[in-house]
XYZ file of C-alpha atoms in Angstrom:
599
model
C -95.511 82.431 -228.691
C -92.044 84.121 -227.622
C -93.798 86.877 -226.332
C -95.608 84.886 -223.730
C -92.478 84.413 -221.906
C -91.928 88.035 -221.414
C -95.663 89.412 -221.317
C -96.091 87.916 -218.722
C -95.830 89.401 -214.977
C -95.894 86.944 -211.714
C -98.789 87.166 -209.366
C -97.482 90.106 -206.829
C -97.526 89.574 -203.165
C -100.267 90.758 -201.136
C -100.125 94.172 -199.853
C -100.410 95.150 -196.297
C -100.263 99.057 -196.623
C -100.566 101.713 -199.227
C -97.726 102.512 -201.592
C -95.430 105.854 -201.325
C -93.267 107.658 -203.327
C -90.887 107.335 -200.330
C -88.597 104.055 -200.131
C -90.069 101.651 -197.556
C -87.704 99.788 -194.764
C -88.112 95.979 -196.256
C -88.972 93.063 -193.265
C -85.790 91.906 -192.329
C -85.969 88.405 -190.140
C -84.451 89.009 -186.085
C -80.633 88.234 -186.416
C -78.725 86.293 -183.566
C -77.154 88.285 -180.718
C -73.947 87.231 -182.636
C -74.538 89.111 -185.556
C -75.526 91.977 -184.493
C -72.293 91.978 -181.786
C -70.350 91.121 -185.321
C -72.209 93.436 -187.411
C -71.538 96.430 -184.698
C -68.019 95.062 -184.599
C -67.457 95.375 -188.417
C -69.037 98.925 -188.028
C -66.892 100.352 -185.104
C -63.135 99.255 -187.021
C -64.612 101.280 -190.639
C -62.526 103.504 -191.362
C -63.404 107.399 -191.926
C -64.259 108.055 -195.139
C -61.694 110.753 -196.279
C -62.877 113.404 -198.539
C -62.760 113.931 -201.728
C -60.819 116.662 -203.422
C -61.615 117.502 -207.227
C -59.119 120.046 -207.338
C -55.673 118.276 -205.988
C -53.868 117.262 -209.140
C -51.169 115.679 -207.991
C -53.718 113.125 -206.596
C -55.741 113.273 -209.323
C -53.209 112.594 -212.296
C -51.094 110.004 -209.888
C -51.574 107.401 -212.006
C -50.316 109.138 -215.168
C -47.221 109.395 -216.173
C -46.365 113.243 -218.007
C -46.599 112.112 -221.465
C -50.052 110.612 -220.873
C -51.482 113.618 -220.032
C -49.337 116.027 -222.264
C -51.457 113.315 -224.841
C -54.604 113.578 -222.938
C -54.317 117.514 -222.977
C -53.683 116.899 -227.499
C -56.493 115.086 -227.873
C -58.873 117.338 -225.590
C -57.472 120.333 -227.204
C -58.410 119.212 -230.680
C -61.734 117.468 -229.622
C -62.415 121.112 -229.139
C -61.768 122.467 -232.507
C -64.799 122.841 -234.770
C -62.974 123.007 -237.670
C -60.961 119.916 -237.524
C -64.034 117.791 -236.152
C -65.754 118.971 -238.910
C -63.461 117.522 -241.248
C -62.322 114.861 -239.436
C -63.442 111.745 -241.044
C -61.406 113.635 -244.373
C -58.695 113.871 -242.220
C -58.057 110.516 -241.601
C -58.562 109.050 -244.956
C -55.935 111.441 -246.134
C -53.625 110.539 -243.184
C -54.670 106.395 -244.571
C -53.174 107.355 -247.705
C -50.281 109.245 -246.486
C -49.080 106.867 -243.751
C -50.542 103.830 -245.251
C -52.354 101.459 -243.359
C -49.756 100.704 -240.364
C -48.391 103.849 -239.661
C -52.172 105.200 -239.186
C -52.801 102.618 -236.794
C -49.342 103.058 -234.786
C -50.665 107.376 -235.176
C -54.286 106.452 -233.730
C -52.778 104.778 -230.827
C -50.658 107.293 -229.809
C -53.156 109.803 -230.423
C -57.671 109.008 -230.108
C -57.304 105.558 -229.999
C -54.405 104.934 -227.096
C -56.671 108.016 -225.443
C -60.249 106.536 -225.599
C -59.826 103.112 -226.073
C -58.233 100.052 -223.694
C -56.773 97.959 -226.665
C -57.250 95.152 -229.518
C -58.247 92.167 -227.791
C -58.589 90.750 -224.696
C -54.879 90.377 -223.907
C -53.883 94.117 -224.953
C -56.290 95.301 -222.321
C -54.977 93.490 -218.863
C -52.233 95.941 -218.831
C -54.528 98.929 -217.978
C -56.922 97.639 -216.618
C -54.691 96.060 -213.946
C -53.259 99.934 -213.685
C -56.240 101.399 -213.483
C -57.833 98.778 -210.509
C -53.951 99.643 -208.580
C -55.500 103.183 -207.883
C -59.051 102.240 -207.185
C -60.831 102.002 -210.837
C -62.569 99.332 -212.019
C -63.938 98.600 -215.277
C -67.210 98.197 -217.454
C -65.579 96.223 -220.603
C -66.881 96.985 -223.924
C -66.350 95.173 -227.103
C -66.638 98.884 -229.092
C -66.773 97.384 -232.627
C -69.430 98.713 -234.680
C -70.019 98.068 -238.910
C -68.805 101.035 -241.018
C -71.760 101.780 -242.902
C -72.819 104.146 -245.561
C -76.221 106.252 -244.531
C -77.915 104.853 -247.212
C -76.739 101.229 -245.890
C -78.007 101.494 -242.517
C -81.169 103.208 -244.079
C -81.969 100.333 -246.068
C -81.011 97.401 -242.991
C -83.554 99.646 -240.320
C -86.551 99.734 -242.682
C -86.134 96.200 -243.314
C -85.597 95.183 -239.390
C -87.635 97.110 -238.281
C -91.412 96.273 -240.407
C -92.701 92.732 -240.326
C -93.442 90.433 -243.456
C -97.084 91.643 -243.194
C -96.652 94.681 -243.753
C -94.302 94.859 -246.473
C -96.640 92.810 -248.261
C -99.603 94.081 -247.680
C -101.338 91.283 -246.362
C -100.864 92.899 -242.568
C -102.142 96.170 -241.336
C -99.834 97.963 -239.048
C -101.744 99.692 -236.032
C -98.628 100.526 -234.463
C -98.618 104.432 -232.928
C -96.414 106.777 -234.812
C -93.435 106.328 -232.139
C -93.567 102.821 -232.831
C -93.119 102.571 -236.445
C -89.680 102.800 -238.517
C -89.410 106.300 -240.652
C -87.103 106.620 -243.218
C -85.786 109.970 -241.976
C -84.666 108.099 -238.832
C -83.380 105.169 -239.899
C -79.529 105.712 -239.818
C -79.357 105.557 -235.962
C -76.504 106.903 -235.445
C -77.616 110.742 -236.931
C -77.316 113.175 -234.222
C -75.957 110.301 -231.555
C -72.489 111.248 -230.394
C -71.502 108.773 -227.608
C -73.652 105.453 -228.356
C -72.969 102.613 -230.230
C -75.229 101.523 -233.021
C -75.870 98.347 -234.334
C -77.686 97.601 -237.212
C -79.648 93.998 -237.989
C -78.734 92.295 -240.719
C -79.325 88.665 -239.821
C -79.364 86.232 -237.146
C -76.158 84.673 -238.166
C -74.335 89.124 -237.505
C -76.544 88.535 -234.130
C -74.928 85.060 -233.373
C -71.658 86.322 -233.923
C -71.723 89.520 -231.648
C -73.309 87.249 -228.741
C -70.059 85.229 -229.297
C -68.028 88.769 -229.131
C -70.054 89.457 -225.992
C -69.069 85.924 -224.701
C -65.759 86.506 -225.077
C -66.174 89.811 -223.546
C -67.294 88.661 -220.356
C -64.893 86.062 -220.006
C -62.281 88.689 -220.628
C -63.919 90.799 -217.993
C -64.084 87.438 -215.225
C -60.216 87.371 -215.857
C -59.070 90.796 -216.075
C -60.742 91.209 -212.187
C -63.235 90.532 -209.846
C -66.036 92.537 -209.675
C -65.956 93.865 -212.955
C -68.859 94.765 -215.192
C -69.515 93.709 -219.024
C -72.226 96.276 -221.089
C -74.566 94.851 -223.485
C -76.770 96.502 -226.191
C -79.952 94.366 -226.660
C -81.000 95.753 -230.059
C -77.577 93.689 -231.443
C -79.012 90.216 -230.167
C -82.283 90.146 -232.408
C -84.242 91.691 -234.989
C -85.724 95.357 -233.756
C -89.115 94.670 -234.962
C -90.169 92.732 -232.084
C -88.498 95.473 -229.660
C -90.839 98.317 -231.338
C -94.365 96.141 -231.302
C -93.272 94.691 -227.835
C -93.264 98.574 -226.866
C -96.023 99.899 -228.640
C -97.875 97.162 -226.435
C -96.579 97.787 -223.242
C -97.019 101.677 -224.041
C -100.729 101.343 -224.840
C -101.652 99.102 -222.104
C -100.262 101.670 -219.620
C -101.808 104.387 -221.204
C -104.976 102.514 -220.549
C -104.253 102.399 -216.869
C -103.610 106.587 -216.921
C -106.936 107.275 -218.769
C -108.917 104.939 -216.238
C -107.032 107.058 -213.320
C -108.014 110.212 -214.843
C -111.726 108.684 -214.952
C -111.290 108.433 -211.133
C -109.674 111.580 -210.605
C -106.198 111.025 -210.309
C -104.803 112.257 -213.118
C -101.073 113.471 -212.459
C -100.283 111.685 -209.825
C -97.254 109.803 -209.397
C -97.341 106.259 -211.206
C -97.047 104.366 -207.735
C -99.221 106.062 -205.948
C -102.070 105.885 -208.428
C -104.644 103.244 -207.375
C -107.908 102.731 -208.820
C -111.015 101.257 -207.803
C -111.955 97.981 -208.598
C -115.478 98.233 -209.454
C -115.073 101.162 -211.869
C -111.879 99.303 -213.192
C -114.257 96.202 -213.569
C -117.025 98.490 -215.528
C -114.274 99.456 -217.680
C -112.666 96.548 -218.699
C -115.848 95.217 -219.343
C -116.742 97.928 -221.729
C -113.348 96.918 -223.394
C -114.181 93.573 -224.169
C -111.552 91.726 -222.804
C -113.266 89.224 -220.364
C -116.678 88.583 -219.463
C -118.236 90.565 -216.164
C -117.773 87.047 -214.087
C -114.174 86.262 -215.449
C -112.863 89.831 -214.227
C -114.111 89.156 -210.826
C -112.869 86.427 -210.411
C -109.175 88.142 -211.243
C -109.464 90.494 -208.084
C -109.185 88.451 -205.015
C -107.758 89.565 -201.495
C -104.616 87.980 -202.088
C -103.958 89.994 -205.279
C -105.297 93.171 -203.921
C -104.607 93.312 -199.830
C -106.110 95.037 -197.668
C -106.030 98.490 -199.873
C -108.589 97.213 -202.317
C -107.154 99.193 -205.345
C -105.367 98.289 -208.371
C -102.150 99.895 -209.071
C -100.417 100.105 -212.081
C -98.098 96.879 -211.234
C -101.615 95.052 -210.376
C -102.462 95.908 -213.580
C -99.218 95.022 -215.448
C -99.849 91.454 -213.408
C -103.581 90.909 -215.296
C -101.974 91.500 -218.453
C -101.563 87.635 -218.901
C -102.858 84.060 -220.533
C -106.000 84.487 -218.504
C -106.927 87.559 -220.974
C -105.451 85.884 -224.058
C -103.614 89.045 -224.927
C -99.685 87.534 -225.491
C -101.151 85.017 -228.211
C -102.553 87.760 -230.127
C -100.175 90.974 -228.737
C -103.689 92.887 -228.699
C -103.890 96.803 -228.135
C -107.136 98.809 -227.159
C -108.573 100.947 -229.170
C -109.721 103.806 -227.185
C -112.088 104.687 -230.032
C -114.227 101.817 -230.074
C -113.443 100.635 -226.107
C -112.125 97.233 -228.166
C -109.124 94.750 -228.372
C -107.406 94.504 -231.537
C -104.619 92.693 -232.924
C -101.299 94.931 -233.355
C -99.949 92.697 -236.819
C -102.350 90.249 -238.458
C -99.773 87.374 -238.277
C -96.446 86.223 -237.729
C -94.425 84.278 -240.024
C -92.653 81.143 -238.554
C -89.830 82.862 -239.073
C -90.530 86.293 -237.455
C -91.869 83.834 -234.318
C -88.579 81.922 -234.444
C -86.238 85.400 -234.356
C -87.966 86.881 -231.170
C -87.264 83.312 -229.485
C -83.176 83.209 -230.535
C -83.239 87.157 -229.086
C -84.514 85.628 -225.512
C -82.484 82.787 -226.398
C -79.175 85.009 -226.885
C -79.811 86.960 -223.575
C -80.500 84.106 -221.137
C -77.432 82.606 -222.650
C -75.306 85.818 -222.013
C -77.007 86.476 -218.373
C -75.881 82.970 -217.541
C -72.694 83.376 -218.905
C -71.790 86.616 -216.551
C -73.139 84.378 -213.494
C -70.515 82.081 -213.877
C -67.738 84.015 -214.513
C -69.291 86.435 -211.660
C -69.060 89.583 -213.785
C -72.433 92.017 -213.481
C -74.186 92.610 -217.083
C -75.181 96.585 -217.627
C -77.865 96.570 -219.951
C -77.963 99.640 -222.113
C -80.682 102.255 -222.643
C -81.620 102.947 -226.222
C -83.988 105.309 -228.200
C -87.597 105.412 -226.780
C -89.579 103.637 -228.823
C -87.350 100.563 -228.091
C -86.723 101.232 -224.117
C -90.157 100.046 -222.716
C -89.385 96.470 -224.322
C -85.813 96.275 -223.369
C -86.539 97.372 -219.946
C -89.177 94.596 -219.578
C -87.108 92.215 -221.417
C -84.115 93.143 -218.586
C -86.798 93.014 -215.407
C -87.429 88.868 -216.608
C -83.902 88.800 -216.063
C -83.512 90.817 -212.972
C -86.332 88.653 -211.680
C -84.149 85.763 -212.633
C -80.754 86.471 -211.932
C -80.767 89.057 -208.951
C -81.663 86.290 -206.508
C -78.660 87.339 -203.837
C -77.623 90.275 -205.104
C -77.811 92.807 -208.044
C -76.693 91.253 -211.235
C -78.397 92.529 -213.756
C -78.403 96.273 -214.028
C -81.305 98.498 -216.209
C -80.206 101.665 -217.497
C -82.653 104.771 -216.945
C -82.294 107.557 -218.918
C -83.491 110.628 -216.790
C -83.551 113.293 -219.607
C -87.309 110.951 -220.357
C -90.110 113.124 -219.007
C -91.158 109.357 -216.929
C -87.974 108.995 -216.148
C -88.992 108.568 -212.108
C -91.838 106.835 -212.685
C -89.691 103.606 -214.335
C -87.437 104.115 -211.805
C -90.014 103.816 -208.757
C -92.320 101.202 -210.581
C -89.201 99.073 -210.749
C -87.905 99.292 -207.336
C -91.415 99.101 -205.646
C -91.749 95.634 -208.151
C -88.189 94.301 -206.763
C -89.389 95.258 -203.088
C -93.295 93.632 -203.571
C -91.212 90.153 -205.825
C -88.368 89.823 -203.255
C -85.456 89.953 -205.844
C -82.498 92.520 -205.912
C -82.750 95.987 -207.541
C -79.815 96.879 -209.306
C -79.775 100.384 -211.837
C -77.538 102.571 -213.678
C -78.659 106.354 -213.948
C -77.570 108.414 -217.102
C -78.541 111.209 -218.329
C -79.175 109.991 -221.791
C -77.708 109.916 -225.128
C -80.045 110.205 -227.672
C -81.850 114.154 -227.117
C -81.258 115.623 -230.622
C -82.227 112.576 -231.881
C -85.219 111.841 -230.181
C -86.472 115.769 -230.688
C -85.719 115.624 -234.417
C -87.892 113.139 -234.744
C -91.029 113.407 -232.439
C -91.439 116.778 -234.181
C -91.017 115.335 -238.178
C -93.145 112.089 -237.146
C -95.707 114.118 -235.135
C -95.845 112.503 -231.518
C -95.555 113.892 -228.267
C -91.502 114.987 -227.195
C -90.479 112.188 -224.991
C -87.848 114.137 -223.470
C -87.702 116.573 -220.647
C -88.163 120.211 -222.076
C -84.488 121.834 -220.714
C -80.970 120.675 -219.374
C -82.246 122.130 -215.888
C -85.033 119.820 -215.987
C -83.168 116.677 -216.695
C -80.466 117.512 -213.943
C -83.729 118.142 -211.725
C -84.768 114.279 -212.419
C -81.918 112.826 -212.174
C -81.475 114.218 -208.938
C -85.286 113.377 -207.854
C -84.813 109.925 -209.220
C -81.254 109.394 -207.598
C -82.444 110.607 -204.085
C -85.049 108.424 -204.382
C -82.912 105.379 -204.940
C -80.595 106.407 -202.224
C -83.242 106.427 -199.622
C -83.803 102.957 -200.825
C -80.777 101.757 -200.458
C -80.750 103.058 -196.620
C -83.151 100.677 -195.810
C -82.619 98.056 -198.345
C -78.731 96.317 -198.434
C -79.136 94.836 -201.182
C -79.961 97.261 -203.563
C -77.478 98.848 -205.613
C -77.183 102.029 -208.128
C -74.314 103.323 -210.754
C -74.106 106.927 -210.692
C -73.077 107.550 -214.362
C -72.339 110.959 -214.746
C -69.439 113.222 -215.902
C -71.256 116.086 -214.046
C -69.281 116.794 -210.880
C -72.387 118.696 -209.333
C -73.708 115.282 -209.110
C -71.171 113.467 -208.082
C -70.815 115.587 -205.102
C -74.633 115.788 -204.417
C -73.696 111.979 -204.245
C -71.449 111.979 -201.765
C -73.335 114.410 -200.032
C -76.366 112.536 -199.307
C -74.332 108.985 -198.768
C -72.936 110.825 -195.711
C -76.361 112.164 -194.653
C -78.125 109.014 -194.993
C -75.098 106.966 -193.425
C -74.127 105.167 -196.933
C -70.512 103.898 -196.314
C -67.980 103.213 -199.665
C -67.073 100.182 -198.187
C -70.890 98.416 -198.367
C -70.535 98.546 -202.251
C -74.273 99.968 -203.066
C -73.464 103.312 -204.501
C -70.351 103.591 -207.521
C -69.607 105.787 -209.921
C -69.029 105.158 -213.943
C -67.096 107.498 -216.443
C -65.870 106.971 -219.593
C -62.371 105.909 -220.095
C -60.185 108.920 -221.664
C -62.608 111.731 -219.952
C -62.728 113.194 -215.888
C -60.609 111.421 -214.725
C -60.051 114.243 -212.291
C -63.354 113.000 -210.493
C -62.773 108.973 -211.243
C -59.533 108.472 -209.919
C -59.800 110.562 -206.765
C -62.839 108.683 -205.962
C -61.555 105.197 -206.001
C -58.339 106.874 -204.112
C -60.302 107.952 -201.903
C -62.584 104.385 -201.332
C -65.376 104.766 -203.768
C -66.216 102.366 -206.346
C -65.396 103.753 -209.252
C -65.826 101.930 -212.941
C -64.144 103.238 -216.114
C -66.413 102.214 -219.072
C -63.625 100.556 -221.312
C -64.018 99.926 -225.001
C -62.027 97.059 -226.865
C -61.000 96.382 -230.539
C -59.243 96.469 -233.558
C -58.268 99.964 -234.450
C -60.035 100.132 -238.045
C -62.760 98.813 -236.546
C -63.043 100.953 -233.513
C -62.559 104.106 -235.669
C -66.928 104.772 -235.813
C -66.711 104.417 -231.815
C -64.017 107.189 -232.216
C -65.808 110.005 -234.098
C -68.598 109.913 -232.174
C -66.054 110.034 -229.044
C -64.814 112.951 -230.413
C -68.077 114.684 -231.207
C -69.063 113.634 -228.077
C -65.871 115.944 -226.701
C -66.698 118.750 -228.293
C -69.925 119.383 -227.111
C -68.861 118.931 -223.495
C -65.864 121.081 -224.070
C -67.512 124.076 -225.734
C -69.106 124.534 -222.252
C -66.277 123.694 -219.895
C -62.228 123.933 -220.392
C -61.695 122.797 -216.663
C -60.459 119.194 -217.369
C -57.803 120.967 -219.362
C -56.939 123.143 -217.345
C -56.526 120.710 -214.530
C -54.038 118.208 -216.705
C -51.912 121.701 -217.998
C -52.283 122.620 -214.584
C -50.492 119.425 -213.110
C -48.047 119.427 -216.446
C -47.070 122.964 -215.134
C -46.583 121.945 -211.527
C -44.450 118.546 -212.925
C -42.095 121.254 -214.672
C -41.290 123.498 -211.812
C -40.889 121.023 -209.494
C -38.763 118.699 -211.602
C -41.134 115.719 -211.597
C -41.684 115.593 -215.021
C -40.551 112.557 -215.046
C -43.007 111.241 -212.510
C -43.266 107.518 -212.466
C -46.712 106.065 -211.559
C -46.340 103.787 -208.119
């Protein structure tokens, strides 16, 4: 079965001391006199790294010329305006009609589109992007195309994607949890999501095509630049399904783990520092069903357990294999009856054949980026898809991130277990040997994901307030920065628009001795918003990325509303990105350098 490949976890190295929540200095082997007289060498000619001021326009707004930002300052201004975002998908059907079909398109790009979006094609894009990487900004490329549906289109194409043949014709059971199955409230995506893109399955001939638009996007991304990154939404290689039972699995199985912990009173402890005994975890899984008495002892040797003698929840991730028999069957307990059952009654051939072109699609992508040396940044998505597309992006972290982060998993720290993914994952990288690489957002989908945890009945995935998210994505970025102290291969996006962050950033880079110059922290905005914090960043030395969408402009014009939605909200709260660009407009006039000239 497809699954198999991805079910399974490799045997995990033996374990000489007892996990912490705190990063641990990795075993590096002695290095020659010679490189450590070159390494102090390349250390004593770094240069200072110069501060960072958020508040110097004329640094900040170097690279634009005065008509960019008297355009930048438009669009803002009416990204602000409840009235006309209300109306504005009225707005520019009448403007269709008015203008007809070219003169829209020639309006858009001098308006949203020339603001939020890098161009038509591969070619159109070079141009700024070559700008852009003159004053220190790189680029994530992304193809920003989405399908214009109706609601009741995208409706329909979830329900159907999303339950298997089984079920539909009532020959199958489905034992999936709540989270995990499709509602029809929900299934137009894209309700209450104001800066994602949302793709919709139709069939795998739509999923061929956008790996082929993803092809072309990373070979766009290899010759714009070096170093440049190329984002990929998994739910638009494959059928979402297999995403949603692949989670409700993974979900239950660590839920297992948590309710034997609380047995053995640790409940609420942090997911890498809970261990459990083995002979009450024995006792228990016996009780389950899953193995004879003799076959589970046999599982828990010395070289699997160390000298600690626990199981922790990656141990326990690593039995979760064809010893137990439980990727044929993708099996769940019941907690009821302390038995295995089978999530679906059966697969077609068909169903089996779809979740092996989705791996299929995504090896062929990951190799792809290696050759053209351009870093994939897989995506975070709603919830009940995230556990299986973050498993489905640690096989190819495990893969790919042999010499250095290649693969990058997005976590989304507004999740209550937010940290807990994010410390599972780097203690895995640290115990396997390969290179963690992450991007930390905030998250995208909150109105969304409350809407519907309440009207399906499950518990809110998401942390309770705004001061609580900013808390974990702090916790979880500290964490990672420690890391990456000890660990030089190890790298982490800072994706935020928040400038609090950005400056606790920089902050603890200079406390913990993390130089610009090694390449292991960057920063990612969106293209058309703060660039008041990108550009004096990569002025100043940072890595700083840009996330830039591509297409044609009809096409691109769903990617736009949300864009602007997405404005709104963040400018209701805060006018200071306007008020920087009239700012600079105003300083331009009175000291006659209006026409500035970008150089």
């Amino acid at each position: 079965m497809a699954l198999k490949r991805v079910f399974l976890l490799r045997s995990v190295a033996p374990r000489v001391a007892a996990l912490s929540t705190k990063p641990q200095a990795q075993e590096q082997p002695p290095a020659s006199p010679e490189a450590i007289r070159g390494c102090g060498a390349a250390k004593a000619v770094r240069p200072p790294v110069p501060a960072v001021d958020f508040t110097n326009t004329q640094e900040a707004y170097r690279s634009r010329r005065s008509w960019e930002l008297a355009r930048n300052l438009l669009v803002l201004r009416l990204c602000a305006s409840p009235m006309l975002l209300e109306h504005h998908e009225q707005l520019f059907q009448i403007a269709r009609k008015l203008l007809g079909q070219r003169m829209f398109e020639r309006l858009m790009k001098m308006t949203f589109y020339g603001h939020f979006v890098a161009g038509e094609d591969q070619e159109s894009i070079r141009p700024l992007i070559r700008h852009n990487k003159a004053f220190g900004v790189g680029f994530i490329l992304d193809y920003g195309v989405e399908e214009d549906l109706s609601h009741e289109e995208a409706e329909r194409k979830e329900m159907e994607s999303c339950t298997s043949e089984a079920e539909r014709d009532g020959t199958g059971t489905n034992k999936r949890e709540k989270q995990y199955q499709v509602h029809p409230a929900f299934g137009d995506r894209r309700d209450g999501v104001i800066s994602a893109r949302t793709y919709f399955y139709a069939n795998e001939a739509k999923c061929d095509n956008y790996m082929e638009n993803l092809l072309q996007c990373i070979e766009a991304s290899g010759g714009a630049s070096d170093g440049g990154f190329s984002a990929i939404k998994l739910t638009a290689l494959g059928r979402p399904q297999f995403l949603l039972q692949f989670s409700d699995v993974l979900t239950r199985w660590k839920r297992v783990f948590h309710q034997m912990a609380a047995e053995q009173g640790q409940a609420g402890r942090a997911a890498v520092d809970t261990k459990l005994e083995v002979e009450m975890l024995q006792d228990s899984i016996a009780k389950m069903g899953i193995a004879s008495r003799a076959e589970i002892e046999g599982w828990f040797t010395p070289e699997t357990l160390g000298v600690s003698g626990t199981v922790d929840l990656l141990d326990w991730n690593s039995l979760i294999d064809s010893r137990t028999q439980l990727s044929r069957h993708l099996v769940v307990p019941n907690m009821q009856t302390g038995q295995l059952e089978p999530l679906l009654s059966r697969f077609t051939e068909e169903e089996e054949q779809q979740m092996k072109r989705m791996l299929q699609r995504m090896d062929v992508l990951a190799k792809k980026g290696k050759e053209a040396g351009v870093r994939l940044m897989i995506d975070a998505e709603q919830s009940y898809f995230q556990p299986a597309i973050s498993r489905l992006t640690l096989e190819m972290q495990r893969k790919f991130n042999v010499d250095k982060p290649f693969i990058f998993n997005t976590f989304q720290c507004y999740l209550k277990d937010a940290y807990d993914n994010v410390t599972l994952d780097m203690e895995l990288a640290r115990r396997e040997g390969w290179c963690f690489g992450a991007k930390l957002v905030r998250g995208a989908y909150m109105a969304q994901e409350r809407d519907r945890a309440v009207e399906i009945g499950y518990e809110d995935p998401i942390n309770p307030t705004y001061e609580a998210t900013n808390a974990m994505y702090h916790r979880c970025l500290n964490y990672v920065l420690e890391e990456l102290k000890h660990n030089p291969k190890a790298e982490v996006m800072v994706a935020s628009h928040n400038e609090d962050t950005v400056c606790f950033t920089l902050c603890r880079m200079k406390e913990l001795g993390l130089h610009p110059a090694d390449g292991q922290v960057c920063f990612g905005q969106l293209l058309g918003m703060c660039d008041q914090i990108s550009f004096p960043l990569g002025q100043a030395g940072f890595p700083v990325y840009k996330y830039v969408p591509y297409g044609p402009v009809m096409e691109v014009l769903p990617y736009l509303s949300r864009r602007a939605l997405e404005n709104s909200s963040i400018m209701k709260g805060a006018q200071r990105e306007r008020q920087l660009l009239w700012q600079e407009l105003c300083r331009r006039l009175r000291t006659g350098s209006l026409f500035h000239h970008p150089a």
